[in-house]
PDB file of C-alpha atoms in Angstrom:
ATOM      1  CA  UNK A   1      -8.115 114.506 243.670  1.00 90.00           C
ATOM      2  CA  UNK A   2      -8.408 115.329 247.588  1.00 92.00           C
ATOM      3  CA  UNK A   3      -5.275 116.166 249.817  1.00 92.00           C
ATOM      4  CA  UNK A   4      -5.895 116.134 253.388  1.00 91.00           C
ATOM      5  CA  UNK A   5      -1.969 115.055 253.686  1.00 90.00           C
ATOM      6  CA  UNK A   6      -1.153 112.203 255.074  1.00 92.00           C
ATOM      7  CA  UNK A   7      -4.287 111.499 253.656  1.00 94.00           C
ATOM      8  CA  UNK A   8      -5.210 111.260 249.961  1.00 95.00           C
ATOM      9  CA  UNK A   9      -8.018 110.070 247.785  1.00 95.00           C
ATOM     10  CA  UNK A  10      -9.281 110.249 244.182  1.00 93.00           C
ATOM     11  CA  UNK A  11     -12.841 109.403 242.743  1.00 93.00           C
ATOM     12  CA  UNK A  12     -13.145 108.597 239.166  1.00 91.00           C
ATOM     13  CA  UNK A  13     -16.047 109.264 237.169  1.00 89.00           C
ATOM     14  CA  UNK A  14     -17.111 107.332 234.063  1.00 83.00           C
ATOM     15  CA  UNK A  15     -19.587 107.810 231.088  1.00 83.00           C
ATOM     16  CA  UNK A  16     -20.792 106.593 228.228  1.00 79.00           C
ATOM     17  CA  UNK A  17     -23.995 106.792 226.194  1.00 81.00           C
ATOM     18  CA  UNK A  18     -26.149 105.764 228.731  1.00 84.00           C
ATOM     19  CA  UNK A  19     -25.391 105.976 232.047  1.00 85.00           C
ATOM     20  CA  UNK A  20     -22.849 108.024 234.516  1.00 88.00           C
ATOM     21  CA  UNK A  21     -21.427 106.142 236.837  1.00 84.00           C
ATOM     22  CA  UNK A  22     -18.262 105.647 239.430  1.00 86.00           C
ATOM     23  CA  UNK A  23     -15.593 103.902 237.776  1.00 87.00           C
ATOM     24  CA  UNK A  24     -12.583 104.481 240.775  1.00 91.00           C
ATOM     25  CA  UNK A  25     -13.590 105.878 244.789  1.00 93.00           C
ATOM     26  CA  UNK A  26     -10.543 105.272 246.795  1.00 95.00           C
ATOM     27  CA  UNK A  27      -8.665 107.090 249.977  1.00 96.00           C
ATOM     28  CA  UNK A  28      -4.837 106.452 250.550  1.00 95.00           C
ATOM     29  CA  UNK A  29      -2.808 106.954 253.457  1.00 96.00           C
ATOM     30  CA  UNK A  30       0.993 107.485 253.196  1.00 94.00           C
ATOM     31  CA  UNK A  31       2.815 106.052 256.229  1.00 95.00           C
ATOM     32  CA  UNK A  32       6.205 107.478 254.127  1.00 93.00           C
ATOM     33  CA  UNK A  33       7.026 108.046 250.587  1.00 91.00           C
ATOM     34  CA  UNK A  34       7.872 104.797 249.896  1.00 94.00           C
ATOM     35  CA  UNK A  35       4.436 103.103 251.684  1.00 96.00           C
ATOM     36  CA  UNK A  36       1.341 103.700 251.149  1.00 96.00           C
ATOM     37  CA  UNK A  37      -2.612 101.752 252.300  1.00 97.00           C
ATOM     38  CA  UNK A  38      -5.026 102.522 249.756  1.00 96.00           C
ATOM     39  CA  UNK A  39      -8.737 101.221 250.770  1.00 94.00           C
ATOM     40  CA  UNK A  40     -12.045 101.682 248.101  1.00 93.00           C
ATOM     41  CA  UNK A  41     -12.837 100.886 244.835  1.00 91.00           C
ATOM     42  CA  UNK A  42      -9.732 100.826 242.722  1.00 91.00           C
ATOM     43  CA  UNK A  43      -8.112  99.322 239.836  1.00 89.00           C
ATOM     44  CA  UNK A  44      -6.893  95.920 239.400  1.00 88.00           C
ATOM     45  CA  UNK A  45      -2.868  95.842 239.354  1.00 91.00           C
ATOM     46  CA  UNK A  46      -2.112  92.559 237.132  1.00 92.00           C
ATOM     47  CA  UNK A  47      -1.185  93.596 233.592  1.00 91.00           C
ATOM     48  CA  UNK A  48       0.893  95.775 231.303  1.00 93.00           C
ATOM     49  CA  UNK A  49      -1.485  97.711 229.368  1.00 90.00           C
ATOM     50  CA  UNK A  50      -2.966 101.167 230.531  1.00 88.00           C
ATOM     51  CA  UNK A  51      -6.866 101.227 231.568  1.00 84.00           C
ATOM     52  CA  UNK A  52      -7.312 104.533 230.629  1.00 83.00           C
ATOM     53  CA  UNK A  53      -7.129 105.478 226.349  1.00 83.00           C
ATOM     54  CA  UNK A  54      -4.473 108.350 226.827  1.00 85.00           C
ATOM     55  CA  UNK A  55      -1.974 105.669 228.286  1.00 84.00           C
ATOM     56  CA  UNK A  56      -2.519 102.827 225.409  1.00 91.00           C
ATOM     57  CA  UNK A  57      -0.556 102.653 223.028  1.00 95.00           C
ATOM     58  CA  UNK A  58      -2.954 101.812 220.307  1.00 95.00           C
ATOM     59  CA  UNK A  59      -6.405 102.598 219.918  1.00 93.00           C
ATOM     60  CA  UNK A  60      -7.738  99.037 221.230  1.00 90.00           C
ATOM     61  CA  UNK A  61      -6.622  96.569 223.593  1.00 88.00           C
ATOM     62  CA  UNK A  62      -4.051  93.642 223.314  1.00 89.00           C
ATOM     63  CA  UNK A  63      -6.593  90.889 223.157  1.00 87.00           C
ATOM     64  CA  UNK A  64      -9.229  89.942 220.606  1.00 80.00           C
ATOM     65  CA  UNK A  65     -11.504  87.545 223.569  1.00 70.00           C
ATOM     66  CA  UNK A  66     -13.757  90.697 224.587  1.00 56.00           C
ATOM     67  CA  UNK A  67     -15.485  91.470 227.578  1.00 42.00           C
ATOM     68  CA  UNK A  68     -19.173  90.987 226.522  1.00 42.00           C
ATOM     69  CA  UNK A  69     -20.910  90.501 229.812  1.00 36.00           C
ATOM     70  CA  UNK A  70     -19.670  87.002 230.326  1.00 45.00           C
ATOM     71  CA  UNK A  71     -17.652  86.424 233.725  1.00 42.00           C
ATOM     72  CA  UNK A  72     -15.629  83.879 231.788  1.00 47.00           C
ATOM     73  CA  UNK A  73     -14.303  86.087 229.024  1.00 55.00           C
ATOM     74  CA  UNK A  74     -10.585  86.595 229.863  1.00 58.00           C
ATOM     75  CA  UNK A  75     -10.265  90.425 228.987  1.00 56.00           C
ATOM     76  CA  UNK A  76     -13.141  91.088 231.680  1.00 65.00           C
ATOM     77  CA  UNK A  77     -10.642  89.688 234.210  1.00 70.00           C
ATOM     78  CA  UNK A  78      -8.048  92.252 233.065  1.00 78.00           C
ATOM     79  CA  UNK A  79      -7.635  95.692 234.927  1.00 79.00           C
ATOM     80  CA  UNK A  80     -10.582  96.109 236.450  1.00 81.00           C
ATOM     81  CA  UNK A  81     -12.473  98.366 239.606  1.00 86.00           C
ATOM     82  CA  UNK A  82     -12.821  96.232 242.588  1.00 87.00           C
ATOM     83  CA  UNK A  83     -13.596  97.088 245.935  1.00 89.00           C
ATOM     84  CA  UNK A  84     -10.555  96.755 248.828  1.00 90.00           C
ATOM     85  CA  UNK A  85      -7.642  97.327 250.645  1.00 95.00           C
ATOM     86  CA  UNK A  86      -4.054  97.162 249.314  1.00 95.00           C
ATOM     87  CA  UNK A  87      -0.619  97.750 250.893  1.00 97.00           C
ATOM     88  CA  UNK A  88       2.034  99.104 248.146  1.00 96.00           C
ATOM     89  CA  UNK A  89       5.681  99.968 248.028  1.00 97.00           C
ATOM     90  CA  UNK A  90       7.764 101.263 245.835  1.00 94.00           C
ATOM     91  CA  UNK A  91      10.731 103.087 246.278  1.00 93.00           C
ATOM     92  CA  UNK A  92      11.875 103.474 242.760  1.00 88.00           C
ATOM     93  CA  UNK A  93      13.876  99.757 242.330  1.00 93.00           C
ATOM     94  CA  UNK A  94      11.444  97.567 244.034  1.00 96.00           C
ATOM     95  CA  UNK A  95       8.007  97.445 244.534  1.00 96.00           C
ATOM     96  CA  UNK A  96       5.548  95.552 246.317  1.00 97.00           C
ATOM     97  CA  UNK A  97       1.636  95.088 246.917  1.00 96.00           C
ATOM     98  CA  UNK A  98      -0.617  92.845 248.259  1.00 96.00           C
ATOM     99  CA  UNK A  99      -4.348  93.187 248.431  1.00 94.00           C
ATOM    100  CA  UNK A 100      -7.286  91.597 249.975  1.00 92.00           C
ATOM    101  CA  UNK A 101     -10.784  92.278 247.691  1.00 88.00           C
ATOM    102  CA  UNK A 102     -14.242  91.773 248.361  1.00 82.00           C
ATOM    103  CA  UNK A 103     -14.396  89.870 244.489  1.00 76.00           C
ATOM    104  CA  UNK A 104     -11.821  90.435 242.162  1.00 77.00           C
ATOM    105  CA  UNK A 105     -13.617  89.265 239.200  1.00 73.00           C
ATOM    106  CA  UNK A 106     -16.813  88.330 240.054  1.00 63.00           C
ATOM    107  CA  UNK A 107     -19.213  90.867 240.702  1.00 56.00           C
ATOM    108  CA  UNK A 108     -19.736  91.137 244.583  1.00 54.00           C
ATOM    109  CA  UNK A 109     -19.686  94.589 246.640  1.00 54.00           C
ATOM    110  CA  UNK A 110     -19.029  94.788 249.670  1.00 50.00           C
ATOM    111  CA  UNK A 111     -20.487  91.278 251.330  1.00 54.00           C
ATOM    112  CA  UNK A 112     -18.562  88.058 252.506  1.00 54.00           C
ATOM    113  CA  UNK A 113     -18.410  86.237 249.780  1.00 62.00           C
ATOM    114  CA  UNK A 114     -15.636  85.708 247.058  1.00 68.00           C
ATOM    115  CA  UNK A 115     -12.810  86.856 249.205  1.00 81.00           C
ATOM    116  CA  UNK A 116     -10.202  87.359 246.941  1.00 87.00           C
ATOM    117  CA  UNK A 117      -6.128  88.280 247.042  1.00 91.00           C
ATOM    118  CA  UNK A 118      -3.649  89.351 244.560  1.00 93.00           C
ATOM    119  CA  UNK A 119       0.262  89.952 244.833  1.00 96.00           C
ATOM    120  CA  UNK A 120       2.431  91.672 242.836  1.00 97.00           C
ATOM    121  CA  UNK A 121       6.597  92.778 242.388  1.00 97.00           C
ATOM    122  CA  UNK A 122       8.326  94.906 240.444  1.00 97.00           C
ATOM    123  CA  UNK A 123      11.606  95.639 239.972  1.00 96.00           C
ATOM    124  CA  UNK A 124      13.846  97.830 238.206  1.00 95.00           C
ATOM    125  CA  UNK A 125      16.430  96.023 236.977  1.00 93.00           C
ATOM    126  CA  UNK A 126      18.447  99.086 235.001  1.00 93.00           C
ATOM    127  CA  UNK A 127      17.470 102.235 233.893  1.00 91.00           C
ATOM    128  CA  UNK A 128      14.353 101.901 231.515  1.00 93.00           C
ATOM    129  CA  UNK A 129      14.215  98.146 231.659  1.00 96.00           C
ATOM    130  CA  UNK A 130      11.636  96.912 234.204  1.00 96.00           C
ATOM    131  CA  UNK A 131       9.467  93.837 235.201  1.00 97.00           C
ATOM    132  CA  UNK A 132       6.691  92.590 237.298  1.00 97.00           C
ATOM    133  CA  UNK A 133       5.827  89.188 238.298  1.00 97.00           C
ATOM    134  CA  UNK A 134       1.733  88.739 239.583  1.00 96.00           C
ATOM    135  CA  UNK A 135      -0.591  86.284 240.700  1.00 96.00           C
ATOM    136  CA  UNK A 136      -4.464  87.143 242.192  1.00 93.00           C
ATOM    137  CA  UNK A 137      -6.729  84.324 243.560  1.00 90.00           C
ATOM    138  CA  UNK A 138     -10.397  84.231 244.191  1.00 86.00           C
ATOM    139  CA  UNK A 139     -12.685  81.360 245.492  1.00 80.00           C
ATOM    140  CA  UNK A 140     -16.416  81.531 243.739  1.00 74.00           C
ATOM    141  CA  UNK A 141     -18.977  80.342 245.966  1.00 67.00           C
ATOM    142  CA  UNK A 142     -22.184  80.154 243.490  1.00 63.00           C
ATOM    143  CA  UNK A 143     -20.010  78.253 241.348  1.00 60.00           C
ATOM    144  CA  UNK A 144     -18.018  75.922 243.929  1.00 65.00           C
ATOM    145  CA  UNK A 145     -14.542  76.352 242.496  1.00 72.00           C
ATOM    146  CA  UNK A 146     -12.008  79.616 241.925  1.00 82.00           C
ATOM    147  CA  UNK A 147     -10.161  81.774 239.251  1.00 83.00           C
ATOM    148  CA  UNK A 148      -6.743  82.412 239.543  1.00 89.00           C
ATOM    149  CA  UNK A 149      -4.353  84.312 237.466  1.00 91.00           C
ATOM    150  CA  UNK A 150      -0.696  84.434 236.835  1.00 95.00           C
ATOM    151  CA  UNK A 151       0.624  87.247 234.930  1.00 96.00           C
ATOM    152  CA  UNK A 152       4.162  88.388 233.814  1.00 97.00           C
ATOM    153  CA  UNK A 153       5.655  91.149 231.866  1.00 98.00           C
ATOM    154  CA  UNK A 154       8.670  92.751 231.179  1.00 98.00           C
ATOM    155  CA  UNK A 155       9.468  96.460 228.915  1.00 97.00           C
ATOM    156  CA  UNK A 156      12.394  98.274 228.214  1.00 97.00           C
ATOM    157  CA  UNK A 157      12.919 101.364 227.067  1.00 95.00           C
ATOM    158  CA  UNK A 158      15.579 102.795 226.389  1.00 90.00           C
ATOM    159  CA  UNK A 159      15.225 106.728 225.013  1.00 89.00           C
ATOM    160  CA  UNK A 160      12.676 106.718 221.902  1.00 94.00           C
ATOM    161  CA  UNK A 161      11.872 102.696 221.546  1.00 96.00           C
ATOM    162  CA  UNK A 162       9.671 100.915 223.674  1.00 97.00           C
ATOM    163  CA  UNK A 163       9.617  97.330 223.798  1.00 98.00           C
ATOM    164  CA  UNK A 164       6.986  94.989 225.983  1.00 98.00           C
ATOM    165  CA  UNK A 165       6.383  90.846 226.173  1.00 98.00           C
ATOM    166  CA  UNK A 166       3.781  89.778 228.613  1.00 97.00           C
ATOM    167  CA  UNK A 167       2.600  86.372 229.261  1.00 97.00           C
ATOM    168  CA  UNK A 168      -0.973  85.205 231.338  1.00 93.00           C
ATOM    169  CA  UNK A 169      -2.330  82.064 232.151  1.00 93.00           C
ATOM    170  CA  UNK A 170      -5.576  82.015 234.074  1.00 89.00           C
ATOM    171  CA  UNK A 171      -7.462  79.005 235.778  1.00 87.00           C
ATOM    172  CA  UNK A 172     -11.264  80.069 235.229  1.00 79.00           C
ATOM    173  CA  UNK A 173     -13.581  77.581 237.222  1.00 75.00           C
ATOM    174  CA  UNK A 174     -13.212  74.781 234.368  1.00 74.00           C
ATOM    175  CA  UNK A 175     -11.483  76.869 231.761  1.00 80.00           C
ATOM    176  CA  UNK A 176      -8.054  77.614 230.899  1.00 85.00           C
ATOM    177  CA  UNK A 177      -6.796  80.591 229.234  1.00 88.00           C
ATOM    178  CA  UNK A 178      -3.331  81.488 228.100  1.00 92.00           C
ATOM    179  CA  UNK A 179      -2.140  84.550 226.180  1.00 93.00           C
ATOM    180  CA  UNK A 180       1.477  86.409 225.014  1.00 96.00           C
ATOM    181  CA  UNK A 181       1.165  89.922 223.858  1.00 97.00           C
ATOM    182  CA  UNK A 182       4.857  91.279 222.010  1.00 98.00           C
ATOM    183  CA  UNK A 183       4.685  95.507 221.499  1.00 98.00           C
ATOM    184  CA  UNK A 184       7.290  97.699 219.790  1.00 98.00           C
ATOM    185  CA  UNK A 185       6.822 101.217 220.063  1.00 98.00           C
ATOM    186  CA  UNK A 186       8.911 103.661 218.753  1.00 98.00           C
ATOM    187  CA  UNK A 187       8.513 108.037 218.997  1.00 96.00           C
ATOM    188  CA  UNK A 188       9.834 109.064 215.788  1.00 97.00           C
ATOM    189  CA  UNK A 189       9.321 112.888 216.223  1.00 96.00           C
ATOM    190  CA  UNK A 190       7.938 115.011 218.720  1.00 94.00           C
ATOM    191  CA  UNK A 191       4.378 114.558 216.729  1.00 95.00           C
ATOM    192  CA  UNK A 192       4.609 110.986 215.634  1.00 96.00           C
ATOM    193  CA  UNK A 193       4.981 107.431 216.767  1.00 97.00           C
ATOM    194  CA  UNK A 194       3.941 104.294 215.776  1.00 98.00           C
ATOM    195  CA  UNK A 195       3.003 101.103 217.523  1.00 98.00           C
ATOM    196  CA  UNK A 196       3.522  97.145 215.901  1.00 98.00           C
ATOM    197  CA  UNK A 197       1.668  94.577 218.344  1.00 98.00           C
ATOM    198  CA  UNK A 198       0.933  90.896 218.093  1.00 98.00           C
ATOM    199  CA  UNK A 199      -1.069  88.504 220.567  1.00 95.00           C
ATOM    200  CA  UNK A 200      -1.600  85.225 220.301  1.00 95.00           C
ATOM    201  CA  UNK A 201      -4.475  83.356 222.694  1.00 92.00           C
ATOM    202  CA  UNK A 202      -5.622  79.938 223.510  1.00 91.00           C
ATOM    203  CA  UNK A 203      -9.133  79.685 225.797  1.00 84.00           C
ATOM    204  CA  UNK A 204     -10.592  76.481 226.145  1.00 80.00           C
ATOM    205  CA  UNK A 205      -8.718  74.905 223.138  1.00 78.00           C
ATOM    206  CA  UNK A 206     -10.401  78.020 220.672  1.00 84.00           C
ATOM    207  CA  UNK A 207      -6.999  80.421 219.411  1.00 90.00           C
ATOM    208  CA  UNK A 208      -6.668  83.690 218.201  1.00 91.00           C
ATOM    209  CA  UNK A 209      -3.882  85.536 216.239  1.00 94.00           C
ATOM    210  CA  UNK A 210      -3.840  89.347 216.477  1.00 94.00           C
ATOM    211  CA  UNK A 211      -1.742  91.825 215.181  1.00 97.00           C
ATOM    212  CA  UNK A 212      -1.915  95.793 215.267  1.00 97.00           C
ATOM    213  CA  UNK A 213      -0.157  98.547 213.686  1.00 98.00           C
ATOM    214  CA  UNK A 214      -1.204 102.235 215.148  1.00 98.00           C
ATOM    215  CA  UNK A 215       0.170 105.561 214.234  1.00 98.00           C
ATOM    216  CA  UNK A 216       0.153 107.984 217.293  1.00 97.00           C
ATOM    217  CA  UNK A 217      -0.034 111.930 216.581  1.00 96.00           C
ATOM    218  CA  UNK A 218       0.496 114.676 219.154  1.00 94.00           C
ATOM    219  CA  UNK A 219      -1.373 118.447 218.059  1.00 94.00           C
ATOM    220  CA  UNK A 220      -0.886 119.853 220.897  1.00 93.00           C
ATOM    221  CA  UNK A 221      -0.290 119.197 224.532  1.00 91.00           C
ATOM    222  CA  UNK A 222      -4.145 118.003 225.186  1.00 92.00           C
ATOM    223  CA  UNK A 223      -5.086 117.064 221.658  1.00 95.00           C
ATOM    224  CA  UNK A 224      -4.235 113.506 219.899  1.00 95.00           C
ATOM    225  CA  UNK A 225      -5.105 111.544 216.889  1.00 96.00           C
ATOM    226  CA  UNK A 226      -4.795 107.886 216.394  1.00 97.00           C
ATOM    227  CA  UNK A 227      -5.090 105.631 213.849  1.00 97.00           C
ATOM    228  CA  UNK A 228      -5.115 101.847 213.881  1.00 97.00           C
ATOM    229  CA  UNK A 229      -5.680  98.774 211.665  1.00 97.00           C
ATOM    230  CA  UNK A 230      -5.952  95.724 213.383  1.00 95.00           C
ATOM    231  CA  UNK A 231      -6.039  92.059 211.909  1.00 95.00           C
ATOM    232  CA  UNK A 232      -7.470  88.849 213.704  1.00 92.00           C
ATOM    233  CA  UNK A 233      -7.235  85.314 212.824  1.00 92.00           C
ATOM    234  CA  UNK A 234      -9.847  83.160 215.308  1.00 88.00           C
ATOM    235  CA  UNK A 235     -11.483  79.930 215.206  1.00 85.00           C
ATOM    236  CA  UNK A 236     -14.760  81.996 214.918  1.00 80.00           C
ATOM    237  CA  UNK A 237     -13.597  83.897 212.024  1.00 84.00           C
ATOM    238  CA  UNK A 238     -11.281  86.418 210.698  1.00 90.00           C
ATOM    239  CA  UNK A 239     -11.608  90.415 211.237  1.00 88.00           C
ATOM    240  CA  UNK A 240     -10.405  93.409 210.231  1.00 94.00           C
ATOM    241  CA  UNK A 241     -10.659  96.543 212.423  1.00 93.00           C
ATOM    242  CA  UNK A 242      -9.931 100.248 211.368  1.00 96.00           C
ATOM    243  CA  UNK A 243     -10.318 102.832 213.778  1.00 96.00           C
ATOM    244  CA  UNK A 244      -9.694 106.646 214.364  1.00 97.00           C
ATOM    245  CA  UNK A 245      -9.711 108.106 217.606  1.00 96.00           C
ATOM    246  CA  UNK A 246      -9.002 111.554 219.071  1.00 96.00           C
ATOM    247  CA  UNK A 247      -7.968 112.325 222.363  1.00 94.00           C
ATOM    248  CA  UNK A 248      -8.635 115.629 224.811  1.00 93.00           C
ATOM    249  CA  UNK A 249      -7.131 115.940 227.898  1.00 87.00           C
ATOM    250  CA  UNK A 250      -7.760 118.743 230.282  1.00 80.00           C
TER     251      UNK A 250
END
């Protein structure tokens, strides 16, 4: 994090087995409190999960399509790094961007092709119940058509209990995609909670049923354990997942 007030930026650095790399570079410049240009290489804004593990609420993500290299796989088009420019406000109630990317899910830096926008409000309606409505665009040169995206969700949460329904529909080139994800998450004790998720998806005519149930524990301040069991029923075949993972934060 750099603060060179009214001027702020953060870079984001990600790693895995074999490679380090640069997952987030962006600056932001704060015309108020409320309003705010942020320019770089930043994260996606259509969607209700977290990108990051520490904000999930279960070990894995909502959807069983996964991103496995293929630019039509619908969970590659969810919260990704692009590069551009975004105006956002937010003022507590109401909040607004709009953003104009160099790509938004194909994989162009910096260069003229694949222009892309995306749009999104928020509001909060009362205290702890909040929505947001989005929609992001892009035309696809090399393949002479476009991917668009409409996205919806809406939580509440109200002390303890934390309740989510989202709703997507993409348009991807020839492909359509659909998907509702319903969460319920409740924080029993200071040391406990527990998350019960279910997802249901339709791409190009295949479907997939998905449902989750993760226990969340708290050590300490920067150390967590969680521990899933997923189920999936797909026209490819059915799965079971079980996973432990522990969290650090520093």
């Amino acid at each position: 994090l750099f603060d060179m007030s009214p001027v702020t930026a953060e870079l984001h650095i990600a790693m895995d087995k074999d490679d380090i790399g640069m997952e987030q570079a962006f600056g932001r410049y704060s015309f108020n409190q409320d309003f705010h240009l942020t320019f770089g290489r930043q994260l996606t804004v259509l969607g209700y999960e977290a990108d990051e593990a520490p904000g999930l609420y279960a070990v894995t993500n909502a959807y069983y399509y996964n991103d496995d290299g293929n630019t039509t796989s619908p969970t590659s088009y969810r919260r990704n790094y692009k590069d551009g420019a975004r105006l956002n406000f937010n003022n507590g109630q109401f909040g607004l961007t709009l953003g104009l990317h160099d790509g938004y899910w194909a994989n162009d830096d910096f260069n003229s092709d694949n222009i892309a926008i995306d749009l999104a409000a928020s509001m909060m309606i009362i205290p702890g119940l909040e929505a947001q409505l989005g929609y992001a665009h892009e035309e696809i040169d090399s393949a002479n058509s476009d991917v668009s995206q409409f996205n919806a969700w809406v939580a509440y949460s109200p002390n303890d209990l934390t309740l989510a329904l989202e709703y997507d529909n993409f348009d991807i080139l020839a492909d359509d995609y659909w998907a509702l994800m319903l969460l319920a998450n409740y924080q029993f004790v200071d040391w406990m909670a527990a998350t019960l998720r279910y997802s249901h998806e339709d791409y190009n005519d295949s479907e997939a049923d998905r449902i989750t149930l993760a226990l969340l524990f708290t050590i300490t301040d920067n150390l967590f354990f969680n521990v899933e069991y997923s189920t999936t029923d797909a026209d490819a075949g059915d799965y079971d997942e079980f996973y432990v993972e522990g969290l650090l934060t520093f």
